[in-house]
CSV table of C-alpha atoms in Angstrom, one decimal:
chain,number,residue,atom,x,y,z
A,1,PRO,CA,64.5,18.4,23.6
A,2,TYR,CA,62.7,15.4,25.1
A,3,LEU,CA,63.9,11.9,24.5
A,4,ASN,CA,61.9,8.9,25.7
A,5,ALA,CA,64.4,6.2,26.2
A,6,GLY,CA,62.1,3.8,28.0
A,7,VAL,CA,60.0,0.8,26.9
A,8,SER,CA,56.5,0.4,28.2
A,9,GLY,CA,55.9,-2.8,30.2
A,10,SER,CA,59.5,-3.2,31.5
A,11,SER,CA,60.4,-3.3,35.2
A,12,LEU,CA,63.1,-2.2,37.6
A,13,SER,CA,63.9,-5.8,38.7
A,14,THR,CA,64.5,-8.9,36.6
A,15,VAL,CA,61.0,-10.3,37.5
A,16,ARG,CA,60.1,-10.0,33.8
A,17,THR,CA,62.1,-12.0,31.4
A,18,ASP,CA,60.2,-11.1,28.3
A,19,VAL,CA,61.4,-7.4,28.2
A,20,THR,CA,64.6,-5.6,28.9
A,21,THR,CA,64.7,-4.1,32.4
A,22,ILE,CA,64.7,-0.3,32.8
A,23,PRO,CA,68.3,-0.2,34.1
A,24,ASP,CA,69.6,-2.2,31.1
A,25,GLN,CA,67.6,-0.1,28.7
A,26,LEU,CA,69.4,3.0,30.0
A,27,MET,CA,72.7,1.3,29.5
A,28,GLN,CA,71.8,0.7,25.8
A,29,VAL,CA,70.7,4.3,25.1
A,30,THR,CA,72.9,6.2,22.7
A,31,ASP,CA,75.1,8.7,24.5
A,32,PHE,CA,73.8,12.2,24.6
A,33,ASP,CA,74.3,15.2,26.9
A,34,PRO,CA,71.1,15.7,28.9
A,35,ASP,CA,70.5,18.5,31.4
A,36,ILE,CA,67.9,16.3,33.2
A,37,VAL,CA,67.3,12.6,33.4
A,38,ILE,CA,63.9,11.4,34.8
A,39,ALA,CA,63.6,7.7,35.5
A,40,GLU,CA,60.2,6.2,36.2
A,41,GLY,CA,58.9,2.7,37.0
A,42,GLY,CA,57.6,0.2,39.6
A,43,LEU,CA,54.1,-0.8,38.7
A,44,ASN,CA,55.1,-3.9,36.8
A,45,ASP,CA,57.3,-5.0,39.7
A,46,LEU,CA,54.3,-4.5,42.0
A,47,TYR,CA,51.9,-6.4,39.7
A,48,ARG,CA,54.3,-9.3,39.1
A,49,ASN,CA,55.1,-9.7,42.8
A,50,ALA,CA,58.8,-9.0,42.5
A,51,PRO,CA,60.4,-9.0,46.0
A,52,LEU,CA,60.8,-5.5,47.3
A,53,GLY,CA,64.3,-6.2,48.7
A,54,GLU,CA,66.2,-4.5,51.4
A,55,ILE,CA,66.0,-0.7,51.5
A,56,PRO,CA,69.6,0.6,51.3
A,57,THR,CA,71.2,2.8,54.0
A,58,VAL,CA,74.4,3.5,52.0
A,59,GLN,CA,75.2,3.6,48.3
A,60,ALA,CA,76.5,0.4,46.7
A,61,ASP,CA,80.1,0.6,45.5
A,62,SER,CA,79.3,-1.4,42.4
A,63,MET,CA,76.5,-3.3,40.7
A,64,ASP,CA,78.1,-6.7,41.3
A,65,ALA,CA,76.7,-7.1,44.8
A,66,LEU,CA,73.2,-6.0,44.0
A,67,ASP,CA,70.3,-8.4,44.0
A,68,THR,CA,68.6,-7.3,40.8
A,69,SER,CA,65.8,-9.8,41.3
A,70,THR,CA,64.4,-7.3,43.8
A,71,VAL,CA,62.9,-3.9,43.3
A,72,MET,CA,65.5,-2.2,45.4
A,73,GLY,CA,68.3,-4.0,43.7
A,74,GLY,CA,67.1,-3.0,40.3
A,75,MET,CA,66.5,0.6,41.4
A,76,GLN,CA,70.1,0.9,42.8
A,77,LYS,CA,71.4,-0.5,39.6
A,78,LEU,CA,69.5,2.2,37.7
A,79,PHE,CA,70.8,5.0,39.9
A,80,LEU,CA,74.4,3.8,39.5
A,81,ILE,CA,74.1,3.7,35.8
A,82,MET,CA,72.5,7.2,35.7
A,83,LYS,CA,75.3,8.7,37.7
A,84,GLU,CA,78.0,6.9,35.7
A,85,LYS,CA,76.5,7.6,32.3
A,86,TYR,CA,75.4,11.2,32.9
A,87,PRO,CA,77.4,12.6,35.8
A,88,ASP,CA,76.6,16.2,35.0
A,89,ALA,CA,72.8,15.8,34.6
A,90,GLN,CA,70.1,16.5,37.2
A,91,HIS,CA,68.8,13.0,38.3
A,92,CYS,CA,65.2,12.6,39.2
A,93,PHE,CA,62.9,9.6,39.9
A,94,LEU,CA,59.2,10.0,39.1
A,95,ILE,CA,57.1,7.9,41.5
A,96,VAL,CA,54.0,6.7,39.6
A,97,HIS,CA,50.3,7.5,40.1
A,98,LYS,CA,48.0,5.8,42.6
A,99,ILE,CA,46.0,2.9,41.2
A,100,PHE,CA,42.3,3.2,41.5
A,101,ARG,CA,39.6,0.5,40.8
A,102,LYS,CA,36.1,1.9,40.7
A,103,GLY,CA,37.2,4.9,42.8
A,104,VAL,CA,38.9,2.9,45.5
A,105,TYR,CA,42.7,3.1,46.2
A,106,LEU,CA,44.5,-0.1,45.9
A,107,VAL,CA,47.5,1.2,47.7
A,108,ASP,CA,46.7,-0.7,50.9
A,109,THR,CA,46.2,-4.0,49.3
A,110,PRO,CA,49.5,-6.1,49.6
A,111,ASN,CA,50.6,-8.1,46.6
A,112,GLN,CA,51.8,-11.7,46.8
A,113,ALA,CA,55.2,-10.5,47.9
A,114,GLY,CA,53.6,-8.9,50.9
A,115,TYR,CA,54.0,-5.1,50.2
A,116,SER,CA,51.5,-2.5,49.0
A,117,GLN,CA,51.9,0.4,46.6
A,118,THR,CA,52.3,2.6,49.6
A,119,ASP,CA,55.1,0.4,50.9
A,120,MET,CA,56.8,0.6,47.5
A,121,HIS,CA,56.4,4.4,47.4
A,122,ASP,CA,58.1,4.8,50.8
A,123,ALA,CA,60.9,2.4,49.8
A,124,PHE,CA,61.4,4.5,46.6
A,125,VAL,CA,61.7,7.7,48.6
A,126,ALA,CA,64.2,6.2,51.0
A,127,CYS,CA,66.3,4.8,48.2
A,128,CYS,CA,66.3,8.1,46.4
A,129,ARG,CA,67.5,9.9,49.5
A,130,VAL,CA,70.4,7.5,49.9
A,131,TYR,CA,71.6,8.0,46.3
A,132,GLY,CA,70.9,11.8,46.2
A,133,ILE,CA,68.2,11.4,43.5
A,134,GLU,CA,65.5,14.1,43.5
A,135,VAL,CA,61.9,12.8,43.8
A,136,ILE,CA,59.0,13.8,41.6
A,137,ASP,CA,56.1,12.5,43.5
A,138,ILE,CA,53.2,11.8,41.2
A,139,PHE,CA,51.9,9.3,43.7
A,140,LYS,CA,51.2,12.0,46.3
A,141,ASP,CA,50.8,15.1,44.1
A,142,SER,CA,48.7,13.9,41.2
A,143,PRO,CA,44.8,13.9,41.6
A,144,LEU,CA,44.6,11.5,38.6
A,145,ASP,CA,41.8,9.0,39.2
A,146,THR,CA,42.5,5.9,37.1
A,147,SER,CA,38.9,4.7,37.7
A,148,ASP,CA,37.6,7.6,35.5
A,149,LEU,CA,37.0,5.8,32.3
A,150,SER,CA,37.1,9.1,30.3
A,151,LEU,CA,40.7,9.4,31.2
A,152,LEU,CA,41.8,5.9,30.4
A,153,SER,CA,42.9,4.0,27.3
A,154,GLU,CA,40.1,2.3,25.6
A,155,CYS,CA,41.9,-0.8,24.7
A,156,ASN,CA,41.6,-4.5,25.6
A,157,TYR,CA,44.2,-7.2,25.4
A,158,THR,CA,42.9,-10.5,24.0
A,159,SER,CA,44.7,-13.5,25.3
A,160,GLY,CA,45.2,-16.7,23.4
A,161,SER,CA,47.6,-18.3,21.1
A,162,ASP,CA,48.1,-15.0,19.2
A,163,PRO,CA,47.4,-12.1,21.6
A,164,GLU,CA,46.7,-8.7,20.1
A,165,TRP,CA,45.4,-5.3,21.0
A,166,GLU,CA,41.9,-4.1,20.4
A,167,CYS,CA,41.8,-0.3,20.5
A,168,ALA,CA,38.6,1.7,20.3
A,169,ARG,CA,40.4,4.8,19.0
A,170,SER,CA,43.1,4.7,16.3
A,171,ASN,CA,44.9,7.7,17.9
A,172,ASP,CA,45.0,6.0,21.4
A,173,THR,CA,48.8,5.6,21.9
A,174,ASP,CA,48.9,4.7,25.6
A,175,TYR,CA,47.2,1.3,25.5
A,176,ILE,CA,50.0,-0.3,27.6
A,177,ASN,CA,48.1,-3.4,28.9
A,178,GLY,CA,44.5,-2.5,28.8
A,179,ASP,CA,43.8,-3.1,32.5
A,180,GLY,CA,42.4,0.3,33.2
A,181,VAL,CA,45.3,2.0,34.9
A,182,HIS,CA,47.2,3.7,32.1
A,183,PRO,CA,46.1,7.2,31.3
A,184,LEU,CA,45.9,8.7,27.9
A,185,ASN,CA,48.2,11.4,26.6
A,186,ARG,CA,45.7,14.0,27.7
A,187,CYS,CA,46.2,12.8,31.3
A,188,TYR,CA,49.9,13.2,31.0
A,189,LEU,CA,49.5,16.7,29.9
A,190,GLU,CA,46.9,17.6,32.6
A,191,TYR,CA,48.3,15.6,35.6
A,192,TYR,CA,51.9,14.7,35.0
A,193,VAL,CA,53.6,17.4,33.0
A,194,PRO,CA,52.6,20.4,35.3
A,195,ILE,CA,53.9,18.6,38.3
A,196,ILE,CA,57.2,17.7,36.5
A,197,LEU,CA,57.7,21.2,35.2
A,198,GLN,CA,56.9,22.7,38.6
A,199,HIS,CA,59.5,20.5,40.2
A,200,ILE,CA,62.2,21.1,37.6
A,201,HIS,CA,61.6,24.9,37.6
A,202,THR,CA,61.9,25.1,41.4
A,203,GLN,CA,64.8,22.7,41.7
A,204,VAL,CA,67.0,24.2,38.9
A,205,GLN,CA,68.4,27.7,39.5
A,206,LYS,CA,69.9,29.7,36.7
A,207,LEU,CA,73.7,30.1,37.2
A,208,ALA,CA,74.6,33.6,38.0
A,209,ILE,CA,77.3,35.5,39.9
A,210,THR,CA,75.5,37.9,42.2
A,211,SER,CA,78.5,39.6,43.9
A,212,GLN,CA,82.0,39.9,42.4
A,213,PRO,CA,85.3,39.7,44.3
A,214,GLN,CA,86.9,43.1,44.9
A,215,ASP,CA,90.4,44.5,44.5
A,216,VAL,CA,92.4,44.4,47.8
A,217,GLU,CA,95.1,46.6,49.3
A,218,ILE,CA,96.4,45.6,52.7
A,219,MET,CA,99.5,45.8,54.9
A,220,PRO,CA,101.8,42.7,55.1
A,221,GLY,CA,100.6,40.3,57.8
A,222,ASP,CA,97.0,41.5,57.6
A,223,SER,CA,94.1,39.3,56.5
A,224,PHE,CA,91.3,39.9,54.0
A,225,LEU,CA,88.1,38.1,53.0
A,226,LEU,CA,88.2,36.7,49.5
A,227,SER,CA,84.7,36.0,48.4
A,228,ILE,CA,82.2,35.6,45.6
A,229,GLU,CA,78.4,35.1,45.8
A,230,ALA,CA,76.6,33.1,43.2
A,231,GLU,CA,73.3,31.4,42.5
A,232,GLY,CA,72.7,28.0,40.8
A,233,THR,CA,72.2,24.3,41.4
A,234,GLY,CA,75.0,22.2,42.9
A,235,LEU,CA,77.6,25.0,42.7
A,236,ARG,CA,81.4,24.3,42.7
A,237,CYS,CA,84.1,26.9,42.9
A,238,GLN,CA,87.7,27.0,41.8
A,239,TRP,CA,90.1,29.9,42.3
A,240,TYR,CA,92.9,30.7,39.9
A,241,TYR,CA,96.0,33.0,40.4
A,242,LYS,CA,98.7,34.7,38.3
A,243,LYS,CA,101.7,36.3,39.9
A,244,GLU,CA,103.5,39.3,38.4
A,245,GLY,CA,105.7,38.1,35.5
A,246,GLN,CA,103.7,34.9,34.8
A,247,ASP,CA,102.0,34.6,31.4
A,248,SER,CA,98.9,32.6,32.4
A,249,PHE,CA,96.6,31.8,35.3
A,250,ARG,CA,97.1,28.6,37.3
A,251,VAL,CA,94.8,26.5,39.4
A,252,TRP,CA,95.0,27.6,43.0
A,253,ASN,CA,94.9,24.1,44.5
A,254,GLY,CA,92.8,23.6,47.6
A,255,HIS,CA,90.9,26.8,47.2
A,256,THR,CA,87.4,25.8,46.3
A,257,PHE,CA,85.4,27.9,48.7
A,258,ARG,CA,83.1,30.8,47.9
A,259,SER,CA,84.6,32.8,50.8
A,260,GLU,CA,87.7,32.3,52.9
A,261,ILE,CA,90.1,34.4,55.0
A,262,ILE,CA,93.4,35.0,53.3
A,263,THR,CA,96.6,36.2,55.0
A,264,PRO,CA,99.1,37.0,52.3
A,265,ASN,CA,102.8,37.8,52.5
A,266,SER,CA,104.8,40.4,50.6
A,267,SER,CA,105.3,38.1,47.6
A,268,TRP,CA,101.6,38.5,46.9
A,269,ASP,CA,102.0,42.1,45.7
A,270,GLY,CA,100.4,42.4,42.3
A,271,ILE,CA,98.9,38.9,42.3
A,272,GLN,CA,95.7,38.5,40.2
A,273,LEU,CA,92.9,36.2,41.2
A,274,TYR,CA,89.6,35.1,39.7
A,275,CYS,CA,87.0,32.4,40.5
A,276,GLU,CA,85.3,29.9,38.1
A,277,VAL,CA,81.8,28.9,39.3
A,278,THR,CA,80.3,25.7,37.9
A,279,ASP,CA,76.9,24.2,38.4
A,280,LYS,CA,75.9,20.5,38.4
A,281,PHE,CA,75.1,20.6,34.7
A,282,GLY,CA,78.7,21.7,33.8
A,283,HIS,CA,77.8,25.3,33.0
A,284,SER,CA,80.5,27.7,34.1
A,285,LEU,CA,80.9,31.4,34.7
A,286,GLN,CA,84.2,33.3,35.4
A,287,SER,CA,84.3,36.1,37.9
A,288,ASP,CA,86.0,39.5,37.5
A,289,VAL,CA,89.8,39.4,37.8
A,290,ILE,CA,91.0,41.2,41.0
A,291,THR,CA,94.4,42.4,42.0
A,292,VAL,CA,96.0,42.2,45.5
A,293,ARG,CA,98.3,45.1,46.4
A,294,MET,CA,100.5,45.1,49.4
A,295,ALA,CA,100.9,48.5,51.0
A,296,LYS,CA,104.4,49.6,52.0
A,297,GLU,CA,105.3,50.0,55.7
A,298,PRO,CA,105.3,53.7,56.7
A,299,GLN,CA,108.9,55.1,57.1
């Protein structure tokens, strides 16, 4: 299922006071359990000349020290909220399309704050890397030309004491601000969605155990390789054990590797082991249970 939790016209920073910022919108969303969270924004910050702010080199410990009047401050606040609110989801940031005017890129034209859309794009990528957020790069990957009038919203915003929208088509739902940069739903389907789906499908691997651990019989003092092979996204492993006479398996503390060399002693005879593999979305698989047998010394 797809949930649009955003509000058109908002911004990452607090440069706009007439709408709730994107980070604060996310805080207000009713809790649900998403597999993927895709955040997107930035053009309103660019248009309204919000300061870009300092590109982070390390993650902030909390939101208290962030300057949310800047784009980078608002972006970091958004990422901290995403990670706190949905720790098991795959987090992505979609960098918005290039802006055309009559077929000419405006990416090299600085705004009043002194940075261009290209500068903002590079800052977004750098910030995403620091926070471990995956980038979906519409800016670079989409061929959408926003100067093609057939692809744009046919709406105009009339200013005055009582501003209102004038739309040429009643089914035109993407008439954000009528300035000729917002594509219609058809453009999202043709230019945005394929890129998003390609990214998600290549980044998310289905969780699977490809090689199970095997029963072991060794001499006391000898070592063996305890291993499991698995595929998935952001895998974590935890081994469990049960000695003879015990009723249930217990967490084997400190043993979270997919493979390690084990040197057991005689008390290991008959011990049972298995591994639980968990991906970044919280999906888990349990391996086969194996038994370790200690061979007796020859007489």
